[in-house]
mmCIF file of C-alpha atoms in Angstrom:
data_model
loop_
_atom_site.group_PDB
_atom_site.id
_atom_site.type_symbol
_atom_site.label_atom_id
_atom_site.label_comp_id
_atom_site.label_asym_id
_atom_site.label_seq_id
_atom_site.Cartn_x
_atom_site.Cartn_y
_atom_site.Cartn_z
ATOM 1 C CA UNK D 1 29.105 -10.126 10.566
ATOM 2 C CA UNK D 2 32.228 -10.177 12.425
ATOM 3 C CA UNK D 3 31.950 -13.230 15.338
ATOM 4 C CA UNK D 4 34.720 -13.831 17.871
ATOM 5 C CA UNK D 5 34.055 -17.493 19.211
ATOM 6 C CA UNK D 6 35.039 -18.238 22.650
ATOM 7 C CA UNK D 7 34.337 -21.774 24.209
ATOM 8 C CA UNK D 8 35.069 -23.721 27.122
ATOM 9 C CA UNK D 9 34.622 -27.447 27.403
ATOM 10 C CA UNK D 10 30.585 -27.153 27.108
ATOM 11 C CA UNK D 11 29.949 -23.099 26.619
ATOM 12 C CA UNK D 12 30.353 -20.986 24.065
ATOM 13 C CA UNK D 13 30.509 -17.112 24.234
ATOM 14 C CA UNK D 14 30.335 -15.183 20.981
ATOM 15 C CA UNK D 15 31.644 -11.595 20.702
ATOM 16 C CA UNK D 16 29.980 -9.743 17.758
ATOM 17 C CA UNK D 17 28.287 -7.202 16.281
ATOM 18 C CA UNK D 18 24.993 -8.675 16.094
ATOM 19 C CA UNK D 19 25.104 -10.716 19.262
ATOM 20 C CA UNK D 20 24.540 -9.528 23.137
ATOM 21 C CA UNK D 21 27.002 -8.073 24.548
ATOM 22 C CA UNK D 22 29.503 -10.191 26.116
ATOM 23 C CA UNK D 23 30.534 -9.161 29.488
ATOM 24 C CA UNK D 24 34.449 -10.435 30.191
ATOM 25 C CA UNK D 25 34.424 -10.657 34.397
ATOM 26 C CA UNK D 26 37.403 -8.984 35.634
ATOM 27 C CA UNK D 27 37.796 -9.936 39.595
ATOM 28 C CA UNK D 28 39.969 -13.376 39.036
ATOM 29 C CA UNK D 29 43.112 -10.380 39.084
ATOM 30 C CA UNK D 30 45.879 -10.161 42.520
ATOM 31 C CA UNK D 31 46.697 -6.771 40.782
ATOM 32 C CA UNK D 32 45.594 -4.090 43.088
ATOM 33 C CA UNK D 33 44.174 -6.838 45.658
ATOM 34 C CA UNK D 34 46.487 -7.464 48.804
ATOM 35 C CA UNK D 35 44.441 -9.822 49.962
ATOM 36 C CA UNK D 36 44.465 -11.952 47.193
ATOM 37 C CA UNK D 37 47.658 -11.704 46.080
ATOM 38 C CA UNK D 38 48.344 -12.661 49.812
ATOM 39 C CA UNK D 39 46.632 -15.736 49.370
ATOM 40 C CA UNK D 40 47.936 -16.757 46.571
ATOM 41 C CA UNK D 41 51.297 -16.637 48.080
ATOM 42 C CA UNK D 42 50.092 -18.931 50.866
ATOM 43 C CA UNK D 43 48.697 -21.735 48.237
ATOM 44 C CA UNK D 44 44.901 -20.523 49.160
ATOM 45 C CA UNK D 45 42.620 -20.860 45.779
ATOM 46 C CA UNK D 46 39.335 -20.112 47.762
ATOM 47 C CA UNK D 47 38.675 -16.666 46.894
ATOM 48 C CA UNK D 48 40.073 -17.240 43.164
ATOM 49 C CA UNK D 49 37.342 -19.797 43.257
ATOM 50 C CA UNK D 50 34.753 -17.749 45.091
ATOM 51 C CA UNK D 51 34.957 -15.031 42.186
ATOM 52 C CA UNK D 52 34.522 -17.299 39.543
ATOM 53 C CA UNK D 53 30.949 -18.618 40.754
ATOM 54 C CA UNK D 54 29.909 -14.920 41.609
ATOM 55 C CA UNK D 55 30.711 -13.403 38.516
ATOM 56 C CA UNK D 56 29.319 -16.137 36.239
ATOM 57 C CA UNK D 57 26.169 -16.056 38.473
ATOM 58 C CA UNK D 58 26.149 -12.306 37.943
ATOM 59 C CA UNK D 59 25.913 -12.972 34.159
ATOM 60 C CA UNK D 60 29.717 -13.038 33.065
ATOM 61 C CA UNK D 61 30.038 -14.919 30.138
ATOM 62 C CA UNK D 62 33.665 -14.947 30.063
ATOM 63 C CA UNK D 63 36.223 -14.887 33.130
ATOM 64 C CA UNK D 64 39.440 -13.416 32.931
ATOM 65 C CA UNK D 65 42.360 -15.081 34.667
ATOM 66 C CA UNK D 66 45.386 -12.875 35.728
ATOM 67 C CA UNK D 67 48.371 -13.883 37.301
ATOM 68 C CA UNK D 68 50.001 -11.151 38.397
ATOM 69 C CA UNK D 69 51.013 -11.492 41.482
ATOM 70 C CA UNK D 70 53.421 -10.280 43.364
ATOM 71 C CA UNK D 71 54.961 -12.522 46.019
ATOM 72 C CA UNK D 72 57.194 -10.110 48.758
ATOM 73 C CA UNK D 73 57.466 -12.302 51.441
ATOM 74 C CA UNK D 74 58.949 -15.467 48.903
ATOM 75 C CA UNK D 75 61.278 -12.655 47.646
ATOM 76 C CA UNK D 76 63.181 -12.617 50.861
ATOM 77 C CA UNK D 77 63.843 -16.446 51.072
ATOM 78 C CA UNK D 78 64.363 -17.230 47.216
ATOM 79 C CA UNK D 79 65.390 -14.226 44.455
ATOM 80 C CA UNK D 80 63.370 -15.642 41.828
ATOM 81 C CA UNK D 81 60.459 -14.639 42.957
ATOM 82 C CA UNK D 82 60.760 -11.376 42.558
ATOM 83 C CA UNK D 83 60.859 -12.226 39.044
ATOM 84 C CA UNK D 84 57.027 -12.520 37.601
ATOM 85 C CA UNK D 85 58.296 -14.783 34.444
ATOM 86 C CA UNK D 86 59.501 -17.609 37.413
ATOM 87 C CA UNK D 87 56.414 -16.705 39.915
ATOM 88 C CA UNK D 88 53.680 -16.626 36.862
ATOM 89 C CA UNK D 89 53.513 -19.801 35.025
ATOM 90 C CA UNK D 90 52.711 -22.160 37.612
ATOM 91 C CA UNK D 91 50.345 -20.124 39.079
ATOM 92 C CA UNK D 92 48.339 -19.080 36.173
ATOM 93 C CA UNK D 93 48.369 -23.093 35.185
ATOM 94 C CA UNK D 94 47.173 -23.675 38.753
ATOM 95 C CA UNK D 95 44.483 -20.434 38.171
ATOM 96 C CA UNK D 96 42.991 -21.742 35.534
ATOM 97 C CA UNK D 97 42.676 -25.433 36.762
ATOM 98 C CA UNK D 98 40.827 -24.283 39.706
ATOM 99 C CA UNK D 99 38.317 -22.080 37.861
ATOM 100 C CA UNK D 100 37.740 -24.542 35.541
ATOM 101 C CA UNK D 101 36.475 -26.766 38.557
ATOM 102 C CA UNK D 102 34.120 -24.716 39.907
ATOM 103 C CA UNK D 103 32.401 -22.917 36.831
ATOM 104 C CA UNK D 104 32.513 -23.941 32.806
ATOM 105 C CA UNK D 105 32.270 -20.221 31.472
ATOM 106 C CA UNK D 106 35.291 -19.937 28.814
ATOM 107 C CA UNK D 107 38.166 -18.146 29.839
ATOM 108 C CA UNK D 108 40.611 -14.920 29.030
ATOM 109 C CA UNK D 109 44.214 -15.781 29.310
ATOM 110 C CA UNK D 110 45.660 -12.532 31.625
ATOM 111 C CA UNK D 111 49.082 -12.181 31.371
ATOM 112 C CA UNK D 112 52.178 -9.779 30.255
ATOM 113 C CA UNK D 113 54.372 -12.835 30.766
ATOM 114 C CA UNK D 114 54.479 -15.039 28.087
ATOM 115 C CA UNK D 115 55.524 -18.293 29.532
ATOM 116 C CA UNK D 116 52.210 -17.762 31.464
ATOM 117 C CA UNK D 117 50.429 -17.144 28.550
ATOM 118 C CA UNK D 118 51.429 -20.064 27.231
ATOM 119 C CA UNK D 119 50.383 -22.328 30.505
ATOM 120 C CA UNK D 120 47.083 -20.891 30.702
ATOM 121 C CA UNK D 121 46.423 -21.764 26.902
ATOM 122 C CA UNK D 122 47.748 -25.080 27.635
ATOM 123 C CA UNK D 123 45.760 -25.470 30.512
ATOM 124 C CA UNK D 124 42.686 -24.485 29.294
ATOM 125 C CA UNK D 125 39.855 -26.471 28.106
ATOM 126 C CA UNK D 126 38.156 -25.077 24.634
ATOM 127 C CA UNK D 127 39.035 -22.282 23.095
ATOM 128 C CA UNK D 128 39.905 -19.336 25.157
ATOM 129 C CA UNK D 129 39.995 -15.597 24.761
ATOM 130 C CA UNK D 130 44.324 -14.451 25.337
ATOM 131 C CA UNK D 131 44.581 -11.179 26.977
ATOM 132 C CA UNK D 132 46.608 -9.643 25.594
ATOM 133 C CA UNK D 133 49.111 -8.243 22.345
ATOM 134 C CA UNK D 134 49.747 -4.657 21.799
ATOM 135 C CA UNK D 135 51.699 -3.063 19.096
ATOM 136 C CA UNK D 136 55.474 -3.063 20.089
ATOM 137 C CA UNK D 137 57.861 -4.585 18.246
ATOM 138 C CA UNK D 138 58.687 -7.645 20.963
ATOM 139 C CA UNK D 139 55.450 -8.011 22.287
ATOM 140 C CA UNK D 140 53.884 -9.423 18.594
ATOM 141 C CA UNK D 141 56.781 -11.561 17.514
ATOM 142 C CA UNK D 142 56.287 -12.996 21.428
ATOM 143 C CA UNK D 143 52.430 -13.217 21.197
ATOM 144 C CA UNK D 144 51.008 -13.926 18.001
ATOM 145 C CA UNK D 145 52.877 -17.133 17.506
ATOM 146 C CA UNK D 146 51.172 -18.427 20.455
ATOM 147 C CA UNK D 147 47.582 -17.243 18.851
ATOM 148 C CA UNK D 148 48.289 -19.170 15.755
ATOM 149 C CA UNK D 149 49.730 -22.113 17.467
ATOM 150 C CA UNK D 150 46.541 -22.421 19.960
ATOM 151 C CA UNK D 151 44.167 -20.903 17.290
ATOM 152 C CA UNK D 152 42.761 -18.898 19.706
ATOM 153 C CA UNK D 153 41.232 -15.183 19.881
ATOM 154 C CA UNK D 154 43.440 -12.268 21.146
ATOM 155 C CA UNK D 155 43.023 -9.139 22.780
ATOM 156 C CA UNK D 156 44.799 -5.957 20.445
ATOM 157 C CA UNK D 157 45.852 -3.241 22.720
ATOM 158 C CA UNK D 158 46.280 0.166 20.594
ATOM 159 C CA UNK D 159 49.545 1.129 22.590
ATOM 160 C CA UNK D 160 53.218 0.296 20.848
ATOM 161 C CA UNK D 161 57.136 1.416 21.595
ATOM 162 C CA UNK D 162 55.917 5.198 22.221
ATOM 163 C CA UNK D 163 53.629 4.379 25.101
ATOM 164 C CA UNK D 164 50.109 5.078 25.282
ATOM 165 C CA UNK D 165 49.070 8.663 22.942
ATOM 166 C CA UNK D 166 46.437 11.245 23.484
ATOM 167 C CA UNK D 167 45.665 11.059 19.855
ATOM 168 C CA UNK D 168 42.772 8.946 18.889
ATOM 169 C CA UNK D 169 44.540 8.721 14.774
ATOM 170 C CA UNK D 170 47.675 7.120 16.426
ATOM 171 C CA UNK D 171 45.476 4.576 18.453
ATOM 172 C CA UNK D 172 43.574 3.784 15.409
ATOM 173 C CA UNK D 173 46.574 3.306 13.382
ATOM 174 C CA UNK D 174 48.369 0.768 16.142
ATOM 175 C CA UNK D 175 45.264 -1.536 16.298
ATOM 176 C CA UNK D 176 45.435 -1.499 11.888
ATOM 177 C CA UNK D 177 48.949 -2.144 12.322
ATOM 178 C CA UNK D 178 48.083 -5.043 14.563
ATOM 179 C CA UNK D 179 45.425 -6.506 12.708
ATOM 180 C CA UNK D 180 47.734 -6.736 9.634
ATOM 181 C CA UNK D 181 50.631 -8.113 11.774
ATOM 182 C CA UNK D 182 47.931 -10.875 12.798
ATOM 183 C CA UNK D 183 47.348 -11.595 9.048
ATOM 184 C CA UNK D 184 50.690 -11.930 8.177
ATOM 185 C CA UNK D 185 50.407 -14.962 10.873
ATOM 186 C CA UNK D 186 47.191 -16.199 9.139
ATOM 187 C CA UNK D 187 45.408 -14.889 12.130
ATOM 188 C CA UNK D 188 41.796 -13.514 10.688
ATOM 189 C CA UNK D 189 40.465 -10.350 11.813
ATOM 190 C CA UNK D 190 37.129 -11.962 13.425
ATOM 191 C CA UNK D 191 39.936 -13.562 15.775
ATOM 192 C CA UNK D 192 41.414 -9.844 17.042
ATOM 193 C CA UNK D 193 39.549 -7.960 19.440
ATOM 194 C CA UNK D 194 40.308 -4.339 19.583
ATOM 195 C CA UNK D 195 40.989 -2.751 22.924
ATOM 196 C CA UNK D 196 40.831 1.026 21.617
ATOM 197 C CA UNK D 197 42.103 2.300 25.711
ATOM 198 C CA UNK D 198 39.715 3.867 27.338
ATOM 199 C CA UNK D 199 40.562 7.613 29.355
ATOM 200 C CA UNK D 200 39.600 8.492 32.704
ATOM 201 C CA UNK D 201 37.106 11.352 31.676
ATOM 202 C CA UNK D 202 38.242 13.541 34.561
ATOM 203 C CA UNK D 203 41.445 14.003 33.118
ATOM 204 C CA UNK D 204 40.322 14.346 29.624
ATOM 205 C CA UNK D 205 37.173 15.861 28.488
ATOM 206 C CA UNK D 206 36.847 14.210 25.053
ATOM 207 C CA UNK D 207 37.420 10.763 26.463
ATOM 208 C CA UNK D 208 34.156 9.521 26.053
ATOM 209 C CA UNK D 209 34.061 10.996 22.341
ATOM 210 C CA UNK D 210 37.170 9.817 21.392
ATOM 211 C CA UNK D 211 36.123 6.442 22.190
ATOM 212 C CA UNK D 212 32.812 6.078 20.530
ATOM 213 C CA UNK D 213 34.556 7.911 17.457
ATOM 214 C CA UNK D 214 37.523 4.948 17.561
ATOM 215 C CA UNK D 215 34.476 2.384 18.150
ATOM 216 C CA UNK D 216 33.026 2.791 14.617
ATOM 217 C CA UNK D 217 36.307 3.234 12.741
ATOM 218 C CA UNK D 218 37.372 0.067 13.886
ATOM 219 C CA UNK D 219 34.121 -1.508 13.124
ATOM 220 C CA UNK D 220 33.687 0.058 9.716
ATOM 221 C CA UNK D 221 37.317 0.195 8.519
ATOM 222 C CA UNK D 222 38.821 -2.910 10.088
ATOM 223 C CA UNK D 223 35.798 -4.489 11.003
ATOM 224 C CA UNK D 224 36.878 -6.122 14.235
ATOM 225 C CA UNK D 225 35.173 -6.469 17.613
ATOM 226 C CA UNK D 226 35.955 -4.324 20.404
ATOM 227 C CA UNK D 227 36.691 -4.269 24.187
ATOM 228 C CA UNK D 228 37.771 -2.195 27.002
ATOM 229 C CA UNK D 229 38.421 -1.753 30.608
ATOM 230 C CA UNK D 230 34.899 0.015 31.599
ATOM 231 C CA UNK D 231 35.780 1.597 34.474
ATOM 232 C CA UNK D 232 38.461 3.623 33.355
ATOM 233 C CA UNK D 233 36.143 5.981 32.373
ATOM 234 C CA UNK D 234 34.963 6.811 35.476
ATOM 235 C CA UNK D 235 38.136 6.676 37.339
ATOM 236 C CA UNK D 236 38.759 9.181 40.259
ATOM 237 C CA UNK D 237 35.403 10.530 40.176
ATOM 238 C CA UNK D 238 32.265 10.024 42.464
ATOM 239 C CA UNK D 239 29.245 7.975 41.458
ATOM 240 C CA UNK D 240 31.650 5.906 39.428
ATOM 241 C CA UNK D 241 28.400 3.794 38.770
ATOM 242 C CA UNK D 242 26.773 6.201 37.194
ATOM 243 C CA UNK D 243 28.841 7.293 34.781
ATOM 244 C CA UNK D 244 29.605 3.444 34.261
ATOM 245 C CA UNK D 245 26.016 3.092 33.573
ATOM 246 C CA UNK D 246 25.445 5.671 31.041
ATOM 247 C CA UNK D 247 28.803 5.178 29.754
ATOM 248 C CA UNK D 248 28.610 1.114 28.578
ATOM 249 C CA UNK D 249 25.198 1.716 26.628
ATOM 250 C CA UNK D 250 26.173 4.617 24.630
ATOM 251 C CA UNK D 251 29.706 2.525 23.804
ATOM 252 C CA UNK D 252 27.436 -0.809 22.785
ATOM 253 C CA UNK D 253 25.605 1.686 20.777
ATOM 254 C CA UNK D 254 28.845 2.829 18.782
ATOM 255 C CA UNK D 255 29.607 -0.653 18.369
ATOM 256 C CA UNK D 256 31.566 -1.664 20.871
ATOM 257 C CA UNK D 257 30.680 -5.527 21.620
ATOM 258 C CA UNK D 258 32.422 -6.579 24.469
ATOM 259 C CA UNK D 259 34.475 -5.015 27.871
ATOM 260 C CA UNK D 260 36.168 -5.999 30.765
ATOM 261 C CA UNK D 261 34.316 -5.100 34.045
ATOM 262 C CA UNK D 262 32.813 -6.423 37.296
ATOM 263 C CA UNK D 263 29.882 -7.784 36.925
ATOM 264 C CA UNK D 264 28.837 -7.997 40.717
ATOM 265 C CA UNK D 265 27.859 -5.873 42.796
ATOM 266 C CA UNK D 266 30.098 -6.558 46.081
ATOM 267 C CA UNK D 267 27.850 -7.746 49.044
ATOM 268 C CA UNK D 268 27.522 -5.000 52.000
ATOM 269 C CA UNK D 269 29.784 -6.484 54.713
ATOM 270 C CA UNK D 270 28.853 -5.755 58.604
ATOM 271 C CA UNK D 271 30.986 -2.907 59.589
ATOM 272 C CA UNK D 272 28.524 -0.222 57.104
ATOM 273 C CA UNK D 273 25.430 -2.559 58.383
ATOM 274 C CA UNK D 274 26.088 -1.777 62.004
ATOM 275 C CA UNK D 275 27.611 1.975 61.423
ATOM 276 C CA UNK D 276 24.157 2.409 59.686
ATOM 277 C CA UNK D 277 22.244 0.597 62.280
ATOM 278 C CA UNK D 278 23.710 2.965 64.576
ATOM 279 C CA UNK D 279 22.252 5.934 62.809
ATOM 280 C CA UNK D 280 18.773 4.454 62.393
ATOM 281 C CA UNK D 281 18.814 3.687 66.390
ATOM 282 C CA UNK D 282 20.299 7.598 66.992
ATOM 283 C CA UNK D 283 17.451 8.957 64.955
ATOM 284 C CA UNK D 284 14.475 7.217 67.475
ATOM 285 C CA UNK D 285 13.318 4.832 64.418
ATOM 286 C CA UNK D 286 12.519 1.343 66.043
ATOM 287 C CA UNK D 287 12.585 -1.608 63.576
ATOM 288 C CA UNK D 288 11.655 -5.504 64.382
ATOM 289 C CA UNK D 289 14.172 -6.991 66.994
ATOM 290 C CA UNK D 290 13.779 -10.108 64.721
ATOM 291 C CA UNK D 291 14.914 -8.136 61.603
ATOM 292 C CA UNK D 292 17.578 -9.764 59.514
ATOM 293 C CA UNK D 293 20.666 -8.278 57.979
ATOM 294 C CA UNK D 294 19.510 -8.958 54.556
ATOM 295 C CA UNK D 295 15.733 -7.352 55.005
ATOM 296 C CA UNK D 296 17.412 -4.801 57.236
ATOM 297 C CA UNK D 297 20.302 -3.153 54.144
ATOM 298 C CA UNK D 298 17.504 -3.932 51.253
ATOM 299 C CA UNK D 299 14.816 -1.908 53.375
ATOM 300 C CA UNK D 300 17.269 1.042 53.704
ATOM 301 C CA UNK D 301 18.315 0.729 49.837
ATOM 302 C CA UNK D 302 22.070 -0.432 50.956
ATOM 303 C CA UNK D 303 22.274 -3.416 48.398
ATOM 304 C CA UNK D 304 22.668 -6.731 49.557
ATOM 305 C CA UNK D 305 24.642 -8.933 52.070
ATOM 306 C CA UNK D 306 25.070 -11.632 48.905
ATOM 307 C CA UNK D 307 27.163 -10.912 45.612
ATOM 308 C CA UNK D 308 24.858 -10.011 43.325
ATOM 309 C CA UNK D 309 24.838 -8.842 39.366
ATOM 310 C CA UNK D 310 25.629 -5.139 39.439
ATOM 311 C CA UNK D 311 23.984 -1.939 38.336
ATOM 312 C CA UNK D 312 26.254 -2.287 35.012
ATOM 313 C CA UNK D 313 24.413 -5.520 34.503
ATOM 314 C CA UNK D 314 21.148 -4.195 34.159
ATOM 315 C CA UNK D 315 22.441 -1.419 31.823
ATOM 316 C CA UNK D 316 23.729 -3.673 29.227
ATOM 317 C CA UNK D 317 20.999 -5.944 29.644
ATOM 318 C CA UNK D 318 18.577 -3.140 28.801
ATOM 319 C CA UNK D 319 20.970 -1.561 25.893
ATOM 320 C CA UNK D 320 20.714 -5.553 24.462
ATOM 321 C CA UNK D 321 16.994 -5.237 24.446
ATOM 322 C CA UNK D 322 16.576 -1.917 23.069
ATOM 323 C CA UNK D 323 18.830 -2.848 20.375
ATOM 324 C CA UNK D 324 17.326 -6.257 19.416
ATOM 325 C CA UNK D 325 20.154 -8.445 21.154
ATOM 326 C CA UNK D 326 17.753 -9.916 23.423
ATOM 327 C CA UNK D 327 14.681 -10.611 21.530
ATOM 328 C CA UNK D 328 11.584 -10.457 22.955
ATOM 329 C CA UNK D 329 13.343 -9.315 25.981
ATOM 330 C CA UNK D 330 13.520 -13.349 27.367
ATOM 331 C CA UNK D 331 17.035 -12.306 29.287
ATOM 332 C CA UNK D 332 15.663 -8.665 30.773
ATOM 333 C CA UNK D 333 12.658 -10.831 31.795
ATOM 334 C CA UNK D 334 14.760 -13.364 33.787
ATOM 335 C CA UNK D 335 17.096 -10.783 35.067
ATOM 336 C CA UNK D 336 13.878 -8.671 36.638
ATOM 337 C CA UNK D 337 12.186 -11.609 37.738
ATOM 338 C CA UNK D 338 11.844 -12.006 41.804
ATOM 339 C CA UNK D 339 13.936 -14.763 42.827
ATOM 340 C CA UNK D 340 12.015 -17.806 44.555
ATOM 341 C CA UNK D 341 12.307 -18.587 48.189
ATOM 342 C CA UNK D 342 13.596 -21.455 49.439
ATOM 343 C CA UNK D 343 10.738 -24.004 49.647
ATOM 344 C CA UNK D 344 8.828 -21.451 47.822
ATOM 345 C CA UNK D 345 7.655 -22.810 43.790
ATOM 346 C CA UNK D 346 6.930 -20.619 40.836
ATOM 347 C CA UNK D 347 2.799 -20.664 40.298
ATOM 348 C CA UNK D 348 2.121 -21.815 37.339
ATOM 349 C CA UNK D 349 0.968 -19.979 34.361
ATOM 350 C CA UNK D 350 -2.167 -20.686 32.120
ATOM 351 C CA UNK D 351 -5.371 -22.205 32.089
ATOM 352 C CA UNK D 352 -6.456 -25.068 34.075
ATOM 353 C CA UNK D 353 -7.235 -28.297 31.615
ATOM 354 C CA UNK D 354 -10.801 -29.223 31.779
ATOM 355 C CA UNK D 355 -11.153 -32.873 32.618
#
């Protein structure tokens, strides 16, 4: 069975066909994130740091790191930083030391600049996951040397020189092309990990088809692992969640071993707590003046004022039991389980020893 080993300095994820699915946590990214990227620009790490504990406590078992920031105010006192192969490098080295202080989950190497590619491989402890090589021309004589010189696992976009097609045959036939590109490196197959590009199903009906079609060809005819961005699916439409939910187990199903998603659900923050406290006050219900936030958005079926592991979570966690990934269900157990409160211990289990 095909295995694609990712480690850290003490973990080890494995991506594969007969192993749980591994969830690849996608927050540690400035693209798309003002606030982040803000910080960044100012030297502050916190939040970078702040994702990596939530996510791995939601159940990530790989992080990716991207670098991608964009620095505007920099740009006005020094021209090269409008220029991401100056501006990403040090940061991504700086990324990855930081995470790797604060959490020991491997890593994915996020990057379309290859010097920062290179520093986050450097960087990293273990054996980490690089995100990513697609099929143009420049991009795999940049990229692939770096995979064979790091002997580390790489993310296969099915896009090349023509951009990204419709057709699910031209997809399939960039990530062969890729996977024989690798071998002509001495890069193995078990090492590539297919991202087949997943289509926002409101723009294209078959999207979810074409997917789960392109999930078994490239497990039965190249016989790789697979990933993808999970939420593209879903994009644009309401209930994203739900059709993230249904979507993930029917991919895993198909195949598909891995993807790159958010594995926390983000905590409710105190604007929608006191917009909906409003409400509840407007409509004559009285609730306990000594009622805290927490008991307050879990009693009205809000989610939670803490990070927590998302609805997604619990969908793959189920799909890994009801396809023997999790055996005897030890991890859907755990993940159901009532947490303990503080100064609270877990009664014990079995029968008293007679003396």
């Amino acid at each position: 069975m095909t295995r694609t080993v990712i480690e850290s300095k003490t973990k080890t994820a494995i991506i594969g066909f007969d192993q749980p699915f591994c969830v690849i946590g996608e927050r540690i990214n400035p693209t798309g994130r003002k606030i982040l990227a803000a910080e960044l620009e100012q030297g502050d790490f916190s939040r970078v740091e702040a994702d990596a504990i939530a996510q791995a406590a939601a159940g990530a078992n790989v992080l990716d790191v991207n670098s991608g920031a964009v620095f505007s105010n920099k740009m006005a006192e020094d021209p090269r930083y409008a220029d991401n192969n100056f501006v990403e490098p040090p940061l991504m080295t700086e990324m990855v030391k930081r995470v790797q202080a604060v959490v020991d989950t491997p890593l994915c190497i996020d990057s379309s600049v290859p010097g920062a590619l290179e520093n986050g491989l450097a960087a990293a402890e273990g054996r980490p996951l690089l995100n990513s090589v697609t099929g143009e021309e420049e991009r795999l004589e940049l990229v692939l040397p770096l995979v064979k010189k790091y002997n580390v696992p790489v993310v296969a976009i099915s896009n090349d020189d023509t951009g990204i097609s419709e057709d699910p045959e031209v997809r399939f036939a960039v990530a062969k092309k890729i996977v024989e590109r690798a071998a002509d490196f001495g890069i193995p197959a078990h090492d590539i990990v297919v991202d087949p590009l997943v289509m926002p199903i409101g723009a294209m009906a078959t999207a979810g088809l074409q997917v789960f079609t392109l999930v078994r060809r490239l497990r039965d005819e190249l016989g790789v692992n697979t990933t993808c961005g999970a939420s593209n699916i879903s994009f644009g439409l309401p209930n994203r969640h739900g059709i993230n939910n249904a979507f993930l187990p029917m991919a895993m199903a198909t195949g598909m071993t891995s993807a790159i998603m958010n594995p926390i659900a983000l905590p409710v923050g105190p604007t929608k707590i006191a917009e909906k406290r409003a409400e509840i006050a407007a409509a004559g219900i009285i609730l306990p003046e000594d009622m805290d936030d927490e008991a307050f958005v879990t009693m009205f079926g809000m989610g939670s004022t803490k990070p927590k592991a998302g609805s997604e979570m619990e969908a793959i966690r189920a799909a890994n039991f009801l396809t023997n990934n999790d055996p005897s269900g030890g991890d859907w157990i755990r993940f159901n389980r009532a947490p303990v409160k503080e100064g609270e211990g877990r009664a014990r289990t079995g029968r008293r020893r007679r003396g």
